[in-house]
CSV table of C-alpha atoms and ligand atoms in Angstrom, one decimal:
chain,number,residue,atom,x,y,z
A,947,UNK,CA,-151.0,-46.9,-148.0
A,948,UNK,CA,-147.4,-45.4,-148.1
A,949,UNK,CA,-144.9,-47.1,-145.6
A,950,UNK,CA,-141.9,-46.2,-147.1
A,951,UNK,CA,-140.3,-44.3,-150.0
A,952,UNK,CA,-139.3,-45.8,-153.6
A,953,UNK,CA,-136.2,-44.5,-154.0
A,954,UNK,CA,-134.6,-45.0,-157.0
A,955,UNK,CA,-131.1,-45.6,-156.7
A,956,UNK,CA,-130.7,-46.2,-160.2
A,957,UNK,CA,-130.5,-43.2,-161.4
A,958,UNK,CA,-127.4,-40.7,-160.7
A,959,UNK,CA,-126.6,-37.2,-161.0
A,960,UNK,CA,-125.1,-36.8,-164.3
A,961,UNK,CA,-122.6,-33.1,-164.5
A,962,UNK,CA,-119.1,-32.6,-163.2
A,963,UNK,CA,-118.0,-34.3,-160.1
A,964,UNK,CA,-117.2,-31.7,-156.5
A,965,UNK,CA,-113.7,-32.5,-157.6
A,966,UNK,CA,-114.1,-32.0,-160.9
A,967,UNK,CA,-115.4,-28.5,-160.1
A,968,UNK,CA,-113.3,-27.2,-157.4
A,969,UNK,CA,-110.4,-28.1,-159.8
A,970,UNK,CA,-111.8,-26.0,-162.9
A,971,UNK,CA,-113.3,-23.6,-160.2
A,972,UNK,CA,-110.0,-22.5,-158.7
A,973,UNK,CA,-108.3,-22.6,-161.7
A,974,UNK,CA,-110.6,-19.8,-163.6
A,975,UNK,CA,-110.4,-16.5,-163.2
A,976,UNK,CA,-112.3,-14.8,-161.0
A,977,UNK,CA,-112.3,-18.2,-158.7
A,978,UNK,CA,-116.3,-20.0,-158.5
A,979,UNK,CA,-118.3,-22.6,-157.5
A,980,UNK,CA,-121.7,-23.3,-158.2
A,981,UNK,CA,-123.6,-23.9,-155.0
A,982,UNK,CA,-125.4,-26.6,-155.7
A,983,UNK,CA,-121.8,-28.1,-154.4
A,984,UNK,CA,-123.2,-26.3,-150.4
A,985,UNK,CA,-124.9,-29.4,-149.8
A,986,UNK,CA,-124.1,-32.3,-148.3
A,987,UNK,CA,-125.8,-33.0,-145.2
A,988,UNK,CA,-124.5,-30.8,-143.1
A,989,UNK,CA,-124.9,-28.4,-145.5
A,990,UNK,CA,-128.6,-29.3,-145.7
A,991,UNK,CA,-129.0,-29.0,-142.3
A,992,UNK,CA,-127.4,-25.4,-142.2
A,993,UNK,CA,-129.9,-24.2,-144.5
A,994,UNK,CA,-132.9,-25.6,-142.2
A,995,UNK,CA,-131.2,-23.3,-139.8
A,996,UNK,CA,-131.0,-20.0,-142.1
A,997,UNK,CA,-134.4,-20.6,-143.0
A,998,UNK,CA,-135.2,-20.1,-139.0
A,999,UNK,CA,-133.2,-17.3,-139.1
A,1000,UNK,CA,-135.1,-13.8,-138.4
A,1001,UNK,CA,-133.5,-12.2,-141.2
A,1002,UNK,CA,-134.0,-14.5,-143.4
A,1003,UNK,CA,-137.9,-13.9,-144.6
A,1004,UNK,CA,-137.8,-16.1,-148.0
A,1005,UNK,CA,-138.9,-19.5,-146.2
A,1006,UNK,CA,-141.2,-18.1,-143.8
A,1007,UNK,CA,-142.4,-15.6,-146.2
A,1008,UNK,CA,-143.0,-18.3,-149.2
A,1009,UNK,CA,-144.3,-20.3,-146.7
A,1010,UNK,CA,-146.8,-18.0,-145.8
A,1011,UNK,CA,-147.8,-17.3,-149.3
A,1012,UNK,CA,-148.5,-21.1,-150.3
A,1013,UNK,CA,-150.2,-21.6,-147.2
A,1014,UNK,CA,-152.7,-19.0,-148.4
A,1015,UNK,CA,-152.8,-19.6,-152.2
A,1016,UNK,CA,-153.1,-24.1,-151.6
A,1017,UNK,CA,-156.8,-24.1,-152.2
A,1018,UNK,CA,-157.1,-21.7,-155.0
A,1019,UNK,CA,-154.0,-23.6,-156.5
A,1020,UNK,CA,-155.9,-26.6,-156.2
A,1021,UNK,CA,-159.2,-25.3,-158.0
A,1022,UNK,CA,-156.7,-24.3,-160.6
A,1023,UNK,CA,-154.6,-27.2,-161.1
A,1024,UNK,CA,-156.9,-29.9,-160.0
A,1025,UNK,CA,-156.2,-32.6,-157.5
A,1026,UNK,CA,-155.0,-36.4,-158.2
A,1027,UNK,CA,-152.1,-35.5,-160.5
A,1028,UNK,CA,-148.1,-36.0,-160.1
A,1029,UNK,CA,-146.5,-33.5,-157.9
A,1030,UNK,CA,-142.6,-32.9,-158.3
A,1031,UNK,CA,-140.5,-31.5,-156.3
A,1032,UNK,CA,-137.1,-29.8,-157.5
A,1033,UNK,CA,-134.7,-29.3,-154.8
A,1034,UNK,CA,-137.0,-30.6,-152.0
A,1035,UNK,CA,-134.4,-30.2,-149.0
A,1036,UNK,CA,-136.2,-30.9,-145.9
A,1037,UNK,CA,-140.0,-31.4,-148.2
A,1038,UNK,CA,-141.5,-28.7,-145.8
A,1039,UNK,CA,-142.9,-26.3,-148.1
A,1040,UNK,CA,-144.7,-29.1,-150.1
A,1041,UNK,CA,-146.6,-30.2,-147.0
A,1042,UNK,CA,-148.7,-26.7,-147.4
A,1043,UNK,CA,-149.9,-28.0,-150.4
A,1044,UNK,CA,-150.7,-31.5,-150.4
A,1045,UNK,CA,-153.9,-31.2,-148.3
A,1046,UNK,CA,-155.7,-29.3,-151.0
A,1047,UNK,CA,-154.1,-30.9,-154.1
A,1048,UNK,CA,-154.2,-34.6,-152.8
A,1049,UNK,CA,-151.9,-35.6,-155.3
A,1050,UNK,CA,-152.2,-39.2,-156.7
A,1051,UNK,CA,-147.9,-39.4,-156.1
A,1052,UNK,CA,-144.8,-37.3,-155.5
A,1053,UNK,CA,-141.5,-37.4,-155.8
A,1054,UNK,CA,-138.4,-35.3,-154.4
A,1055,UNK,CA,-135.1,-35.0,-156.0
A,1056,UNK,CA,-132.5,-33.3,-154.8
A,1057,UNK,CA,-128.7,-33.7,-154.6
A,1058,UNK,CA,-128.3,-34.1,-150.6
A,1059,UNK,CA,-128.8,-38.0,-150.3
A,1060,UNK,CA,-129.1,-38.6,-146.9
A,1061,UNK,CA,-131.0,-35.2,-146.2
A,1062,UNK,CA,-133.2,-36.6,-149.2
A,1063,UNK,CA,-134.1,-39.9,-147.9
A,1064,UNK,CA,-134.6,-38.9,-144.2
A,1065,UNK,CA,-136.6,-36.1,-144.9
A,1066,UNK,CA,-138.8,-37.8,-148.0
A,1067,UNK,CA,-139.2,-40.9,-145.2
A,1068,UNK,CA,-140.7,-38.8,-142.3
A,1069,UNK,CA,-143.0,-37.4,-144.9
A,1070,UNK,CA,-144.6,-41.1,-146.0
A,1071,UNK,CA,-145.1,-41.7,-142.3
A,1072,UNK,CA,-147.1,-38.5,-141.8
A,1073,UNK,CA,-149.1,-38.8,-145.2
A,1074,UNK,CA,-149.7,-42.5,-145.8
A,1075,UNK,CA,-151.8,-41.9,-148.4
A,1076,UNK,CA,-149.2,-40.1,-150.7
A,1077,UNK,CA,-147.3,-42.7,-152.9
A,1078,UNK,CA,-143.4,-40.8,-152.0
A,1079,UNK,CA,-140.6,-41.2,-154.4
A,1080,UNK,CA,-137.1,-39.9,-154.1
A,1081,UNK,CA,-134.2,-39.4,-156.9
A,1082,UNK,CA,-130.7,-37.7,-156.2
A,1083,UNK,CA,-130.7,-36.2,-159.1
A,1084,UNK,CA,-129.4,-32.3,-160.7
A,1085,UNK,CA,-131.6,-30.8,-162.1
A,1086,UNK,CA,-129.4,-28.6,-163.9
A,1087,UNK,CA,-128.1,-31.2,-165.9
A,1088,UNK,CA,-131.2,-32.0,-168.2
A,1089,UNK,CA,-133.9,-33.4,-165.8
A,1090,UNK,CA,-134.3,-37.8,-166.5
A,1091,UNK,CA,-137.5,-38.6,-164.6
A,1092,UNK,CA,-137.5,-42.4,-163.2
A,1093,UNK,CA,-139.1,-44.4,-166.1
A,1094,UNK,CA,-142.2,-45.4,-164.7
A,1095,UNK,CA,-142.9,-42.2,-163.0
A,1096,UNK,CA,-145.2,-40.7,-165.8
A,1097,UNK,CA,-146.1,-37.4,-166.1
A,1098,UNK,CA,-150.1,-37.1,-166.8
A,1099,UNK,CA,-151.3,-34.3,-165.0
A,1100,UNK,CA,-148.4,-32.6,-163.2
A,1101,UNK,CA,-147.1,-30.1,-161.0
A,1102,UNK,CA,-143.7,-29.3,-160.7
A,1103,UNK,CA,-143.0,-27.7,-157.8
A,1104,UNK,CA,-139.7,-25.2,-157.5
A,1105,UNK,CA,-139.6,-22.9,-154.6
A,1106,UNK,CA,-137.0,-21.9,-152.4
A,1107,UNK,CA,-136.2,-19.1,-154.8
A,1108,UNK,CA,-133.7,-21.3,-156.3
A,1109,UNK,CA,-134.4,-20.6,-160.0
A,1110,UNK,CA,-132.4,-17.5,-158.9
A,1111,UNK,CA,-129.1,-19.1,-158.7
A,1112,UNK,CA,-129.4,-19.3,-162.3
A,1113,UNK,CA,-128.2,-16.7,-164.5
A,1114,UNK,CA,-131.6,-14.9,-166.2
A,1115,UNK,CA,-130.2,-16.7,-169.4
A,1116,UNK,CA,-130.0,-19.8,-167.9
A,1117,UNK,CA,-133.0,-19.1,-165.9
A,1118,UNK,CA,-135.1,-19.0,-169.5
A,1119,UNK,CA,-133.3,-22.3,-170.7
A,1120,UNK,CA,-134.1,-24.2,-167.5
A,1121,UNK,CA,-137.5,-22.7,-168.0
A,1122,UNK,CA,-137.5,-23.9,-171.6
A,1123,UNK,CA,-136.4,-27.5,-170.2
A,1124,UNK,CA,-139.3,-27.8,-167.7
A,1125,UNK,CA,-142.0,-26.3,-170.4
A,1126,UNK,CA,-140.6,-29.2,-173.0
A,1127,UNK,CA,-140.9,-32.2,-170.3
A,1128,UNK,CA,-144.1,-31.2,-169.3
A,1129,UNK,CA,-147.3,-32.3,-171.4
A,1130,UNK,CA,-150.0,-30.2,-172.4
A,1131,UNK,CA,-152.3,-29.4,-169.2
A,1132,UNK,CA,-149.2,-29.5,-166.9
A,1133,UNK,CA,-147.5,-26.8,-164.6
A,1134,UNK,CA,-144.9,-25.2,-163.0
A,1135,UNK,CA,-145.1,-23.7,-159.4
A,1136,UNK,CA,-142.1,-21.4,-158.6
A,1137,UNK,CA,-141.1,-19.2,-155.9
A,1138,UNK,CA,-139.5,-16.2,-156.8
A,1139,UNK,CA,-137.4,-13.8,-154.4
A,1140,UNK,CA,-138.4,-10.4,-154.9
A,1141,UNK,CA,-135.9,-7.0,-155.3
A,1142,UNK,CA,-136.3,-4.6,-152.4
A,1143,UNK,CA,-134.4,-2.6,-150.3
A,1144,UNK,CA,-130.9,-3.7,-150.1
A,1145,UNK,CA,-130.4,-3.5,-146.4
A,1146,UNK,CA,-132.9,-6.3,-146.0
A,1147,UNK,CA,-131.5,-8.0,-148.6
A,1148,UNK,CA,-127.8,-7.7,-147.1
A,1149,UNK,CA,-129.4,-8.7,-143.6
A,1150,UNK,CA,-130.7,-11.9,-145.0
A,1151,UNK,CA,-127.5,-13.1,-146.4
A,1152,UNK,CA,-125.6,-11.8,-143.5
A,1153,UNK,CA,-127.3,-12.9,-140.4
A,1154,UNK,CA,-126.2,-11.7,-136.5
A,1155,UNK,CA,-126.2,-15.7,-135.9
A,1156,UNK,CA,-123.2,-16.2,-138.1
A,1157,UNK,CA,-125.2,-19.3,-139.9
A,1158,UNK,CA,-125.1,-18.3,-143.5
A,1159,UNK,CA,-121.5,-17.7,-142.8
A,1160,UNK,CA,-120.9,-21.5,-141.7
A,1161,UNK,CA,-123.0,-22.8,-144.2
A,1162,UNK,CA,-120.8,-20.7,-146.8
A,1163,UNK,CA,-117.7,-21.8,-145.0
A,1164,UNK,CA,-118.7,-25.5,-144.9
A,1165,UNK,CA,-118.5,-25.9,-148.9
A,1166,UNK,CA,-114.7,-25.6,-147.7
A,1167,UNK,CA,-115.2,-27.9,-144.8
A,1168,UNK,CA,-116.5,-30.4,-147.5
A,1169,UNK,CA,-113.2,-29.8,-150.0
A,1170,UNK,CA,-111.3,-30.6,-147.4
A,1171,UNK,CA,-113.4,-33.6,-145.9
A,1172,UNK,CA,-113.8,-35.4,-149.0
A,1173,UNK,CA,-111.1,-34.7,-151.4
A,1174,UNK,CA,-107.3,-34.4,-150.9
A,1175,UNK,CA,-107.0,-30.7,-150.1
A,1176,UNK,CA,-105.3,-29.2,-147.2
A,1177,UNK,CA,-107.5,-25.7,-147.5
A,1178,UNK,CA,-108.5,-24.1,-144.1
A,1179,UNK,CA,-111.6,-22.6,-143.8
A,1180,UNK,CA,-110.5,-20.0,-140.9
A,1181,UNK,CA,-108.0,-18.4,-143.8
A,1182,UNK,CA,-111.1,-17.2,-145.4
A,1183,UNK,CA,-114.1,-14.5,-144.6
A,1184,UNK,CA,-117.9,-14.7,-145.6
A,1185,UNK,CA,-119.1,-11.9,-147.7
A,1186,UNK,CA,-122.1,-11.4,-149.1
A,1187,UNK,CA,-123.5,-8.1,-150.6
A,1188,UNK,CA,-126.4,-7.0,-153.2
A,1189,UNK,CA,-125.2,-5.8,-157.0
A,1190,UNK,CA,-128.2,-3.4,-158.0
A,1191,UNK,CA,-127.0,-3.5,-161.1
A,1192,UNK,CA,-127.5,-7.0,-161.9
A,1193,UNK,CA,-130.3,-7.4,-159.3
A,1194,UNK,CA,-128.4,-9.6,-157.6
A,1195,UNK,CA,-127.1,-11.3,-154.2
A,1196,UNK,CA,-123.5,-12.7,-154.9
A,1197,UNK,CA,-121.9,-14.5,-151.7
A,1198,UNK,CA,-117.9,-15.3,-151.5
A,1199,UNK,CA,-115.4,-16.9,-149.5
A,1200,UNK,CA,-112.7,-14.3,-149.3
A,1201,UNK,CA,-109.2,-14.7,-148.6
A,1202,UNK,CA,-107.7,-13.2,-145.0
A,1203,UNK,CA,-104.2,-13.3,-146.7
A,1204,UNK,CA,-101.7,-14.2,-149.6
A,1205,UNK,CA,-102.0,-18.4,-149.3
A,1206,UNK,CA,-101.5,-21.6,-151.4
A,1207,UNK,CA,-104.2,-24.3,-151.6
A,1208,UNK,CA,-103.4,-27.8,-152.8
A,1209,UNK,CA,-106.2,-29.5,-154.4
A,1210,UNK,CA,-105.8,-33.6,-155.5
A,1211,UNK,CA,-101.9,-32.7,-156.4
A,1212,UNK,CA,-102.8,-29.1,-157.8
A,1213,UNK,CA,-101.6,-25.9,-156.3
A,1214,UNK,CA,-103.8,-22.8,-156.6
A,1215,UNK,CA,-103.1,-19.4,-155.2
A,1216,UNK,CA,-105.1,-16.9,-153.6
A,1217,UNK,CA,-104.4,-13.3,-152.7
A,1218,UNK,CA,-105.3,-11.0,-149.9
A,1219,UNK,CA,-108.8,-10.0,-150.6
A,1220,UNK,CA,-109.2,-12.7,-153.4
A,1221,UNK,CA,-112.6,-14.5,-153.6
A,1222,UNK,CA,-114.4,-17.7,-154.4
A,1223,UNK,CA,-117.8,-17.0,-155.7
A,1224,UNK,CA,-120.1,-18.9,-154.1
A,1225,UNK,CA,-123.4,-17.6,-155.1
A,1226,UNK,CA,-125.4,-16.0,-157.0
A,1227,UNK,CA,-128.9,-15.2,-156.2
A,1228,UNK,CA,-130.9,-13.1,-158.7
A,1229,UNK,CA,-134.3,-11.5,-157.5
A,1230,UNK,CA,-136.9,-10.9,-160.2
A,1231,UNK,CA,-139.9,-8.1,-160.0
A,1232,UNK,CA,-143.6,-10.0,-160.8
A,1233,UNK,CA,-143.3,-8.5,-164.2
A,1234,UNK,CA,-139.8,-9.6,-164.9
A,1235,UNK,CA,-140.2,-13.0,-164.1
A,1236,UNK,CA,-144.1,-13.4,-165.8
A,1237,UNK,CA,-141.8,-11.9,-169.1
A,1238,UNK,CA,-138.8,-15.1,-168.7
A,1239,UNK,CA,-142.0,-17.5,-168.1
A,1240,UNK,CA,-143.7,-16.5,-171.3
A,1241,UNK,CA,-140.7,-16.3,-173.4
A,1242,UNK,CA,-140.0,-20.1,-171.8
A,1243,UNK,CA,-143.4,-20.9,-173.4
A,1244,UNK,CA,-145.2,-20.7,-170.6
A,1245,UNK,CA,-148.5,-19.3,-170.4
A,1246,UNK,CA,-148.7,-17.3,-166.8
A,1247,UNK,CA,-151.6,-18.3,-165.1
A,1248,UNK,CA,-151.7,-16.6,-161.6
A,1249,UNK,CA,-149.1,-15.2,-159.2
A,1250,UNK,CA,-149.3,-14.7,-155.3
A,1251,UNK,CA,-147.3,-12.2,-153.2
A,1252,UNK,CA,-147.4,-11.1,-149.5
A,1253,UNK,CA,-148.5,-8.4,-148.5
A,1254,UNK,CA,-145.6,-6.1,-148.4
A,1255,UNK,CA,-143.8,-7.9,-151.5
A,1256,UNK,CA,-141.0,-10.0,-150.8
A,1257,UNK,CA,-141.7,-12.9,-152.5
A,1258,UNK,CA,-143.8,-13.9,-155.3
A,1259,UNK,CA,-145.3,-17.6,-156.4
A,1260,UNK,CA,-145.8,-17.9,-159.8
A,1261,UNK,CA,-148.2,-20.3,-161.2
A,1262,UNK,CA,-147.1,-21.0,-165.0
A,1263,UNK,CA,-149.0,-23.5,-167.4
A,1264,UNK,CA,-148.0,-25.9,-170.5
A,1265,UNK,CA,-150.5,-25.1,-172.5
A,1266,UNK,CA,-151.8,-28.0,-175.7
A,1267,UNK,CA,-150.0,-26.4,-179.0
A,1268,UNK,CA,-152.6,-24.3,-181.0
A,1269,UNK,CA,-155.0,-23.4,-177.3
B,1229,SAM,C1,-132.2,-23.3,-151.3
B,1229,SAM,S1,-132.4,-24.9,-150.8
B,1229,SAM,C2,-134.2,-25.0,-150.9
B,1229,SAM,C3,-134.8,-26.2,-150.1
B,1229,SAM,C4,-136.3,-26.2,-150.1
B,1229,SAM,N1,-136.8,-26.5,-151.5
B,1229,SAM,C5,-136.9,-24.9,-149.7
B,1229,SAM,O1,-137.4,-24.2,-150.5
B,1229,SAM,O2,-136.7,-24.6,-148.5
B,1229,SAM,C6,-131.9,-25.8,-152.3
B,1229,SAM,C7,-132.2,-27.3,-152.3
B,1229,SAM,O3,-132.0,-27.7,-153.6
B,1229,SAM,C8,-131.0,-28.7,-153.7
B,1229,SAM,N2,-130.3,-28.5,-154.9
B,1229,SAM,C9,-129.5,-27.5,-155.2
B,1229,SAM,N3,-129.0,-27.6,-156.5
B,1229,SAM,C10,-129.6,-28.7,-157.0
B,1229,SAM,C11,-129.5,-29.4,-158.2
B,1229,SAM,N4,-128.8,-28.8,-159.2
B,1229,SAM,N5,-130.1,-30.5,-158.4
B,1229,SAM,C12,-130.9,-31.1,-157.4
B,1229,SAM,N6,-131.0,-30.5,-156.2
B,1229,SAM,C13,-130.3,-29.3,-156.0
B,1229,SAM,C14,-130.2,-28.6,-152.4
B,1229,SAM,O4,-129.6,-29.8,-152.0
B,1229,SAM,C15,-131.2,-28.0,-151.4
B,1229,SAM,O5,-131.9,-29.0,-150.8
């Protein structure tokens, strides 16, 4: 019976430091940051509240799709494996599944510690059959799974639509990554934001609650927080718009004026109308994305969508060399 989580503080995220990155961010031209640097706690917390947000249809949307799909996941992947969780944030989403796939033991990694051990603990009190693990780890720095946490029969689970903040080039190599750890038999479940009409997809990057506008702002909240930097958040406006072109949502802090920003001893200058990128958030059609999965390696194995098509869940299999 699971009491409490194993987390395992041994392992660290391995890739560039926030300060390491703000510095080569602000120097490079144009100015950018990835956001995996959005969350610290109260960044994790400001996403809970954008995914309550009524123009924001990915959570409850994906939500809705694995709600529907668990069981006929389940007859698919079988129950008893490993289930792992990329980017788990609050572990919500997984709670759809793990009914119908009873998994033998999962664990969350994500980058937000605290958010990561609070919300991995409430979830070993409310399944206490479920063996929970928890690693703050990036997993876009070549995923390390905890030594004794072997992978037999498992399910890695990636929703969120995150795989989108990826370039489609890097989107095939992280694909590539996760098809290599896995072993024959094993899978990948991924959620996968959908393009549509770009008002909806403007609305749901810009919502009338202003929250995706603080949680955008808080990544300089956090600069100045934790590092020695005297930048000031009100100096800079939210923006966030879709590039048909690219098939993509790119968010940026832009700047209200002409200003200077000194970062640990640095100075770095920004002009009126001068952005930070803060985002990028490609969206994929079913076809698209079944195409990056196969030329990953994967083998596509099912794919579930809402009704009206926002969001798709791809289900995409390791399968043993030579099947
Ligand atoms: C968009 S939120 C999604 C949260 C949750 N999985 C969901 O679908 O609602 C992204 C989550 O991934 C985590 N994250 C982002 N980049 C990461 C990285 N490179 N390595 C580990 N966790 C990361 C964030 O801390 C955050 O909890």
């Amino acid at each position: 019976m699971a009491t409490s989580v194993r987390f395992h503080d041994d392992l660290q995220p391995a890739g560039p430091s926030l300060r390491d990155a703000a510095l080569a961010g602000l120097a490079a031209t144009p100015k950018a940051i990835a956001p995996k640097f959005f969350y610290d706690r109260r960044g994790s917390e400001l996403f809970e509240r954008i995914c309550q947000q009524p123009e924001y249809y990915l959570t409850r949307t994906e939500e809705a799709i694995l709600a529907a799909a668990a069981n006929d996941l389940a007859g698919r992947v079988g129950q008893g494996g490993e289930l792992v969780e990329l980017g788990s944030g609050a572990s919500r989403k997984v709670r759809l599944l793990l009914d119908a796939l009873r998994p033998a033991r999962y664990l969350a990694i994500d980058l937000s510690t605290d958010f990561l051990l609070s919300s991995t603990q409430r979830l070993a009190a409310d399944y206490p059959w479920l063996e929970v693990s928890a690693a703050c780890l990036d997993y876009s720095q070549g995923l390390r799974l905890p030594g004794e946490f072997t992978l037999t029969r498992p399910l890695l689970f990636f929703p969120g639509s995150s795989i989108g903040n990826f370039a489609p080039e890097q989107a095939l190599a992280f694909l590539q990554h996760l098809h290599a750890l896995l072993p024959a038999g094993g899978a990948l479940l991924v959620g996968v934001d959908l393009p549509k009409d770009k008002a909806v997809l403007e609305a749901a990057y810009n919502d009338a609650a202003q929250v995706t506008k603080a949680f955008n702002l808080n990544l300089l909240e956090r600069l100045r927080e934790t590092l020695a930097c005297d930048i000031d958040p009100s100096r800079f406006e939210h923006r966030a718009f879709f590039d048909e072109a690219e098939s993509c949502i790119e968010m940026h802090l832009v700047s209200r004026e002409p200003q200077e920003v000194t970062l640990e001893g640095r100075t770095f200058r920004f002009e009126a109308g001068e952005s930070l990128l803060t985002e990028r958030s490609y969206k994929y059609s079913v076809e698209g994305f079944t195409a990056l999965g196969r030329r990953a390696g994967f083998v596509p194995a099912a794919v579930w969508t809402d009704p009206q098509r926002l969001f798709s869940v791809h289900l995409l299999r390791r399968e043993a060399p030579g099947a």
